[in-house]
Amino acid sequence: MPLGATRTASLPPLDCAAEAQRIARWMVEALASRLQRRGLVVALSGGVDSSVCAALAVRAVGAGKVYGLLLPERDSSPSGTERARRLARQLGIAHEVFDIGPALEALGCYERRDAAIHRVFPSYGPGWRNKIVIAGGLDGGINFFKLIVESPDRNRHEARLPAGEYLEIVAATNFKQRVRKTMDYFHADRLHRAVIGTPNRLEFELGFFVKLGDGAADLKPIAHLYKTEVYAMARWLGLPEDICTAEPTTDTYTLPQGQDEFYFALPYAQMDLCLYGKNHGVPPDEVAAAVGLSAEQVAWVYADIDRKRATTSYLHERPLLVDRVELTAWRART
């Protein structure tokens, strides 16, 4: 399907009313027939994905059966927490703010991350800030990661990350998503409810989530929606303007960091078009005209999509078994 010839090109329009109704109906049926739970729990970050999921949950089961969790830690953006708080009040859902920072500190999240950073930048210490950025893929090379640090006097330094330090920093920061999910399931068990996962299609299909962290959930209502479609849904649902215009961030590192910097290499609107084109067999030269890149660059993005799918496929795997165990009652419902 052609995407158009200018950078203003967009995905085919989404019928938000019909899609919201379809998702809400699916949620109700999933709770009743598959999950057998009384309601829903959703973690609210203040971003568009979790906000849309919460609003769709309220449309499906009513505000009284939706519980919101705000789970900041010491690196979280205060503005995100405030947006989440206002959204919960607007939706009329019961919610709780729980600072997971002390739990992360006890687990060694910050200490282990900082130790790995210190091996790359020996001067790194208290008051410094950090983030990881991706490079290479858009230029046709193999993806690699750089560490950027900023001293208290605002001087920035960057270096290519050795594999060991990269893996340790990511492993340490993954504590954040896994502790949040622990809190989600505590309240889901307490209230006999199901946990909503909030990935959009870019995140779900290309493996941008933490296994047993933000990847863990009982239902994922927007995993089929491209990011631009999630924004369209947010506006149709009447969510606050600052949520409808919030830029996607990881909200994981101490320096501001967009998702494109860390993982996708392109802003979400361009990445949506590239993934849509890849999924629908659109030639790179047609997508190139739509996103303002060369056909060669789009071909590199297509190749990077294939690499991401391959290297993150294990995130979607169920636990592997030596022998297949038949679960007759479960199979009857699938």
XYZ file of N, CA and C in Angstrom, residues 58-235:
534
model
N -11.200 1.706 31.502
C -12.376 2.326 32.123
C -13.585 2.184 31.214
N -13.390 2.364 29.898
C -14.499 2.189 28.965
C -15.010 0.753 28.994
N -14.100 -0.195 29.230
C -14.479 -1.606 29.178
C -15.213 -2.050 30.433
N -14.669 -1.740 31.608
C -15.209 -2.342 32.842
C -15.687 -1.312 33.855
N -15.488 -0.024 33.570
C -15.895 1.014 34.517
C -14.774 1.396 35.451
N -14.795 2.630 35.901
C -13.719 3.152 36.741
C -13.559 2.373 38.039
N -14.657 1.854 38.580
C -14.592 1.150 39.854
C -13.836 -0.154 39.805
N -13.579 -0.672 38.614
C -12.872 -1.944 38.487
C -11.472 -1.784 37.893
N -10.973 -0.546 37.878
C -9.622 -0.273 37.381
C -8.805 0.347 38.502
N -7.617 -0.204 38.751
C -6.732 0.315 39.800
C -5.443 0.788 39.149
N -5.061 2.031 39.430
C -3.865 2.607 38.842
C -2.707 2.653 39.814
N -1.511 2.366 39.300
C -0.301 2.416 40.115
C 0.682 3.402 39.508
N 1.180 4.318 40.326
C 2.225 5.250 39.937
C 3.467 4.832 40.700
N 4.527 4.448 39.985
C 5.669 3.788 40.607
C 6.980 4.503 40.272
N 7.152 5.719 40.741
C 8.376 6.457 40.440
C 9.570 5.934 41.232
N 10.748 6.305 40.779
C 11.986 6.056 41.529
C 12.852 7.298 41.367
N 14.065 7.269 41.876
C 14.797 8.532 41.984
C 15.232 9.107 40.639
N 15.228 8.300 39.562
C 15.572 8.806 38.241
C 14.356 9.179 37.409
N 13.158 8.982 37.935
C 11.940 9.243 37.166
C 11.710 10.737 36.975
N 11.034 11.069 35.893
C 10.665 12.454 35.629
C 9.487 12.849 36.510
N 9.625 13.886 37.324
C 8.489 14.334 38.144
C 7.280 14.737 37.301
N 7.518 15.252 36.095
C 6.394 15.674 35.256
C 5.569 14.475 34.814
N 6.210 13.336 34.575
C 5.475 12.145 34.202
C 4.575 11.669 35.326
N 5.092 11.692 36.544
C 4.291 11.283 37.695
C 3.106 12.211 37.891
N 3.312 13.498 37.694
C 2.218 14.453 37.858
C 1.159 14.261 36.769
N 1.584 14.004 35.527
C 0.604 13.725 34.466
C -0.212 12.482 34.806
N 0.458 11.459 35.320
C -0.241 10.222 35.673
C -1.236 10.456 36.795
N -0.863 11.271 37.754
C -1.753 11.566 38.880
C -3.017 12.294 38.390
N -2.822 13.272 37.518
C -3.974 14.015 37.004
C -4.865 13.140 36.143
N -4.253 12.226 35.361
C -5.053 11.334 34.535
C -5.901 10.413 35.407
N -5.307 9.860 36.462
C -6.061 8.959 37.341
C -7.265 9.681 37.938
N -7.067 10.951 38.327
C -8.192 11.721 38.866
C -9.238 11.968 37.792
N -8.795 12.291 36.566
C -9.745 12.545 35.477
C -10.561 11.292 35.174
N -9.913 10.132 35.179
C -10.612 8.887 34.877
C -11.462 8.406 36.050
N -11.194 8.941 37.242
C -11.966 8.550 38.412
C -11.606 7.184 38.958
N -10.349 6.752 38.739
C -9.951 5.428 39.214
C -9.192 5.532 40.533
N -9.363 4.542 41.379
C -8.551 4.439 42.585
C -7.103 4.250 42.163
N -6.186 4.908 42.866
C -4.775 4.807 42.477
C -3.883 5.024 43.680
N -2.645 4.630 43.518
C -1.663 4.709 44.598
C -0.322 5.119 44.026
N 0.401 5.974 44.744
C 1.770 6.331 44.388
C 2.700 5.595 45.350
N 3.617 4.808 44.784
C 4.549 4.050 45.610
C 5.953 4.245 45.057
N 6.848 4.810 45.856
C 8.221 5.066 45.449
C 9.012 3.757 45.528
N 9.452 3.255 44.378
C 10.202 2.005 44.379
C 11.704 2.228 44.550
N 12.126 3.487 44.717
C 13.540 3.794 44.855
C 14.235 3.028 45.969
N 13.676 2.977 47.205
C 14.335 2.225 48.274
C 14.513 0.748 47.937
N 13.522 0.140 47.289
C 13.654 -1.265 46.897
C 14.776 -1.433 45.869
N 14.859 -0.519 44.911
C 15.914 -0.593 43.905
C 17.288 -0.404 44.537
N 17.367 0.503 45.492
C 18.646 0.714 46.169
C 19.066 -0.538 46.929
N 18.117 -1.175 47.591
C 18.427 -2.394 48.336
C 18.883 -3.518 47.411
N 18.340 -3.575 46.203
C 18.712 -4.613 45.249
C 20.051 -4.331 44.562
N 20.569 -3.118 44.722
C 21.838 -2.768 44.105
C 21.708 -2.191 42.713
N 20.500 -1.783 42.317
C 20.277 -1.238 40.973
C 21.223 -0.068 40.679
N 21.198 0.933 41.509
C 21.987 2.142 41.259
C 23.486 1.869 41.443
N 23.822 1.094 42.466
C 25.232 0.809 42.751
C 25.885 0.032 41.610
N 25.207 -0.999 41.125
C 25.769 -1.815 40.046
C 25.850 -1.030 38.739
N 24.812 -0.208 38.456
C 24.860 0.631 37.257
C 26.043 1.589 37.322
N 26.198 2.268 38.453
C 27.251 3.273 38.583
C 28.639 2.649 38.566
N 28.769 1.433 39.093
C 30.065 0.757 39.061
C 30.493 0.474 37.625
N 29.542 0.048 36.788
C 29.853 -0.214 35.384
C 30.203 1.081 34.656
N 29.462 2.144 34.933
C 29.764 3.438 34.314
C 31.148 3.921 34.739
N 31.480 3.726 35.997
C 32.767 4.193 36.538
C 33.933 3.496 35.848
N 33.738 2.274 35.378
C 34.821 1.574 34.675
C 35.087 2.195 33.311
N 34.081 2.830 32.731
C 34.258 3.511 31.446
C 34.760 4.932 31.659
N 34.188 5.619 32.641
C 34.582 6.993 32.985
C 34.997 7.023 34.461
N 36.276 6.850 34.765
C 36.718 6.783 36.167
C 36.366 8.013 36.986
N 36.155 9.173 36.345
C 35.821 10.386 37.099
C 34.334 10.455 37.452
N 33.517 9.549 36.923
C 32.076 9.558 37.174
C 31.811 9.370 38.666
N 30.899 10.186 39.201
C 30.600 10.088 40.626
C 29.308 10.789 40.973
N 29.100 11.100 42.235
C 27.866 11.755 42.679
C 27.613 13.051 41.917
N 26.361 13.270 41.532
C 25.976 14.473 40.811
C 26.084 14.355 39.303
N 26.721 13.294 38.808
C 26.807 13.088 37.364
C 25.509 12.463 36.863
N 25.251 12.662 35.572
C 24.073 12.055 34.951
C 24.521 11.208 33.758
N 23.613 10.344 33.268
C 24.031 9.370 32.265
C 22.880 8.960 31.365
N 23.223 8.409 30.216
C 22.277 7.709 29.355
C 23.063 6.892 28.337
N 22.375 5.923 27.732
C 22.934 5.104 26.659
C 22.226 5.481 25.362
N 22.979 5.590 24.263
C 22.380 5.882 22.962
C 22.861 4.851 21.952
N 22.011 4.582 20.952
C 22.314 3.617 19.908
C 22.921 4.338 18.711
N 23.790 3.663 17.975
C 24.413 4.250 16.787
C 24.736 3.129 15.804
N 24.970 3.524 14.551
C 25.460 2.574 13.557
C 24.438 2.068 12.584
N 23.250 1.667 13.054
C 22.291 0.985 12.197
C 21.781 1.801 11.038
N 21.544 3.086 11.255
C 20.996 3.933 10.194
C 22.025 4.221 9.109
N 23.293 3.960 9.409
C 24.365 4.168 8.432
C 24.780 2.870 7.757
N 23.993 1.821 7.970
C 24.287 0.559 7.319
C 25.242 -0.329 8.070
N 25.677 0.115 9.250
C 26.597 -0.687 10.041
C 25.869 -1.520 11.077
N 26.660 -2.206 11.889
C 26.115 -2.978 13.000
C 25.817 -2.025 14.152
N 24.672 -2.201 14.792
C 24.344 -1.350 15.929
C 25.389 -1.487 17.027
N 25.722 -0.371 17.625
C 26.534 -0.377 18.837
C 26.001 0.714 19.753
N 26.495 0.729 20.987
C 25.956 1.664 21.970
C 27.058 2.547 22.534
N 26.665 3.794 22.762
C 27.568 4.762 23.377
C 27.019 5.167 24.744
N 27.921 5.411 25.649
C 27.567 5.930 26.967
C 27.853 7.423 26.984
N 26.854 8.196 27.352
C 27.016 9.641 27.502
C 26.857 9.989 28.973
N 27.815 10.713 29.511
C 27.734 11.166 30.904
C 27.888 12.678 30.942
N 27.300 13.276 31.960
C 27.359 14.726 32.126
C 27.781 15.036 33.548
N 28.834 15.829 33.699
C 29.344 16.192 35.011
C 28.457 17.254 35.653
N 28.597 17.495 36.947
C 27.771 18.522 37.602
C 27.913 19.907 36.982
N 29.058 20.181 36.335
C 29.217 21.492 35.690
C 28.767 21.478 34.224
N 27.985 20.433 33.845
C 27.312 20.317 32.544
C 28.249 19.997 31.384
N 29.450 19.519 31.660
C 30.323 19.051 30.592
C 29.950 17.614 30.245
N 29.783 17.361 28.947
C 29.397 16.025 28.514
C 30.582 15.275 27.912
N 30.572 13.970 28.134
C 31.592 13.083 27.593
C 30.886 11.850 27.045
N 31.444 11.259 25.996
C 30.844 10.042 25.467
C 31.928 9.064 25.054
N 31.569 7.789 25.085
C 32.500 6.728 24.700
C 31.700 5.533 24.236
N 32.284 4.784 23.331
C 31.640 3.537 22.902
C 31.672 2.551 24.067
N 30.536 1.912 24.322
C 30.413 1.024 25.476
C 30.956 -0.365 25.154
N 31.891 -0.876 25.952
C 32.254 -2.290 25.815
C 31.050 -3.165 26.138
N 31.015 -4.356 25.580
C 29.853 -5.229 25.727
C 29.556 -5.540 27.186
N 30.579 -5.808 27.976
C 30.356 -6.170 29.372
C 29.693 -5.057 30.165
N 30.192 -3.850 29.994
C 29.623 -2.715 30.715
C 28.214 -2.399 30.222
N 27.998 -2.507 28.900
C 26.643 -2.293 28.374
C 25.664 -3.274 29.011
N 26.009 -4.544 29.013
C 25.108 -5.555 29.553
C 24.852 -5.336 31.036
N 25.877 -4.921 31.781
C 25.683 -4.723 33.216
C 24.803 -3.509 33.507
N 24.989 -2.436 32.761
C 24.139 -1.252 32.960
C 22.692 -1.589 32.641
N 22.465 -2.266 31.527
C 21.095 -2.625 31.154
C 20.499 -3.602 32.163
N 21.285 -4.580 32.600
C 20.778 -5.533 33.590
C 20.397 -4.837 34.884
N 21.199 -3.871 35.289
C 20.893 -3.141 36.529
C 19.634 -2.298 36.373
N 19.508 -1.589 35.257
C 18.327 -0.746 35.078
C 17.066 -1.575 34.837
N 17.219 -2.808 34.378
C 16.050 -3.677 34.212
C 15.382 -4.018 35.549
N 16.118 -3.851 36.650
C 15.484 -3.988 37.963
C 14.241 -3.091 38.055
N 14.294 -1.920 37.425
C 13.207 -0.949 37.562
C 11.903 -1.519 37.012
N 11.960 -2.069 35.797
C 10.750 -2.629 35.209
C 10.274 -3.865 35.975
N 11.219 -4.648 36.477
C 10.814 -5.882 37.167
C 10.233 -5.597 38.547
N 10.745 -4.602 39.239
C 10.154 -4.245 40.531
C 8.771 -3.645 40.320
N 8.619 -2.819 39.303
C 7.285 -2.268 39.017
C 6.285 -3.393 38.753
N 6.705 -4.392 37.994
C 5.771 -5.478 37.691
C 5.452 -6.292 38.941
N 6.401 -6.411 39.859
C 6.123 -7.070 41.134
C 5.003 -6.352 41.875
N 5.042 -5.018 41.860
C 3.984 -4.256 42.515
C 2.654 -4.419 41.775
N 2.697 -4.435 40.447
C 1.463 -4.665 39.678
C 0.786 -5.950 40.120
N 1.565 -7.012 40.216
C 0.973 -8.311 40.522
C 0.605 -8.465 41.993
N 1.253 -7.720 42.877
C 0.800 -7.716 44.270
C -0.640 -7.207 44.337
N -0.883 -6.082 43.676
C -2.237 -5.509 43.736
C -3.222 -6.335 42.911
N -2.765 -6.929 41.817
C -3.658 -7.798 41.050
C -4.079 -9.009 41.886
N -3.136 -9.593 42.615
C -3.480 -10.732 43.482
C -4.390 -10.287 44.624
N -4.071 -9.125 45.195
C -4.850 -8.626 46.334
C -6.296 -8.352 45.946
N -6.494 -7.826 44.735
C -7.829 -7.423 44.291
C -8.485 -8.454 43.365
N -7.786 -9.543 43.095
C -8.263 -10.569 42.161
C -8.544 -9.940 40.791
N -7.542 -9.238 40.288
C -7.660 -8.559 39.002
C -6.549 -8.996 38.060
N -6.634 -8.576 36.815
C -5.641 -8.892 35.789
C -4.772 -7.668 35.523
N -3.536 -7.916 35.119
C -2.567 -6.851 34.867
C -2.544 -6.506 33.379
N -2.652 -5.228 33.099
C -2.568 -4.728 31.731
C -1.107 -4.448 31.382
N -0.687 -4.928 30.223
C 0.592 -4.539 29.647
C 0.379 -3.424 28.647
N 1.317 -2.492 28.549
C 1.070 -1.271 27.783
C 1.935 -1.087 26.532
N 2.603 -2.116 25.992
C 3.432 -1.858 24.801
C 2.589 -1.569 23.568
N 3.069 -0.653 22.740
C 2.477 -0.454 21.425
C 3.151 -1.411 20.437
N 2.774 -1.322 19.178
C 3.279 -2.297 18.205
C 4.784 -2.186 17.999
N 5.327 -0.980 17.946
C 6.771 -0.835 17.790
C 7.504 -1.583 18.895
N 7.069 -1.377 20.123
C 7.739 -1.999 21.264
C 7.540 -3.505 21.272
N 6.299 -3.944 21.025
C 5.987 -5.360 21.106
C 6.652 -6.139 19.977
N 6.517 -5.656 18.750
C 7.016 -6.407 17.601
C 8.534 -6.405 17.522
N 9.167 -5.312 17.950
C 10.622 -5.199 17.832
C 11.339 -5.475 19.147
N 10.626 -5.949 20.153
C 11.279 -6.432 21.364
C 11.806 -5.358 22.286
N 11.133 -4.212 22.330
C 11.582 -3.150 23.226
C 10.835 -3.255 24.551
N 11.156 -4.275 25.308
C 10.580 -4.461 26.636
C 11.453 -5.422 27.415
N 11.249 -5.454 28.722
C 12.051 -6.287 29.615
C 11.273 -7.558 29.927
N 11.883 -8.698 29.681
C 11.221 -9.961 29.990
C 10.989 -10.061 31.494
N 9.775 -10.423 31.870
C 9.333 -10.481 33.264
C 9.383 -9.112 33.941
N 9.456 -8.073 33.093
C 9.333 -6.704 33.581
C 8.115 -6.097 32.917
N 8.316 -5.030 32.124
C 7.159 -4.446 31.452
C 6.598 -5.375 30.375
N 7.325 -6.453 30.044
C 6.795 -7.434 29.106
C 5.814 -8.407 29.726
N 5.757 -8.458 31.059
C 4.860 -9.386 31.741
C 3.490 -8.744 31.921
N 2.446 -9.464 31.561
C 1.083 -8.944 31.689
C 0.104 -10.068 31.400
N -1.145 -9.846 31.755
C -2.207 -10.790 31.431
C -2.899 -10.456 30.123
N -2.916 -9.202 29.752
C -3.480 -8.781 28.467
C -2.798 -7.498 28.019
N -2.623 -7.366 26.699
C -1.922 -6.229 26.113
C -2.821 -5.610 25.046
N -3.607 -4.615 25.422
C -4.681 -4.142 24.535
C -4.246 -3.279 23.367
N -3.021 -2.743 23.366
C -2.627 -1.883 22.245
C -1.396 -2.409 21.517
N -1.042 -3.667 21.722
C 0.162 -4.220 21.090
C 0.040 -4.291 19.573
N -1.176 -4.191 19.054
C -1.379 -4.219 17.602
C -1.411 -2.818 17.001
N -1.373 -1.777 17.823
C -1.489 -0.405 17.333
C -0.114 0.237 17.167
N 0.115 0.833 16.004
C 1.332 1.617 15.800
C 1.288 2.842 16.724
N 2.468 3.389 16.998
C 2.543 4.498 17.958
C 1.694 5.682 17.524
N 1.704 6.016 16.239
C 0.882 7.136 15.781
C -0.602 6.841 15.982
N -0.986 5.573 15.894
C -2.377 5.209 16.148
C -2.726 5.353 17.628
N -1.759 5.083 18.491
C -1.988 5.278 19.926
C -2.211 6.756 20.220
N -1.430 7.635 19.586
C -1.638 9.072 19.770
C -3.008 9.499 19.256
N -3.411 8.943 18.118
C -4.743 9.264 17.592
C -5.831 8.810 18.560
N -5.659 7.643 19.141
C -6.619 7.133 20.110
C -6.661 8.031 21.348
N -5.501 8.522 21.786
C -5.448 9.393 22.959
C -6.291 10.650 22.736
N -6.171 11.231 21.561
C -6.956 12.438 21.268
C -8.441 12.106 21.184
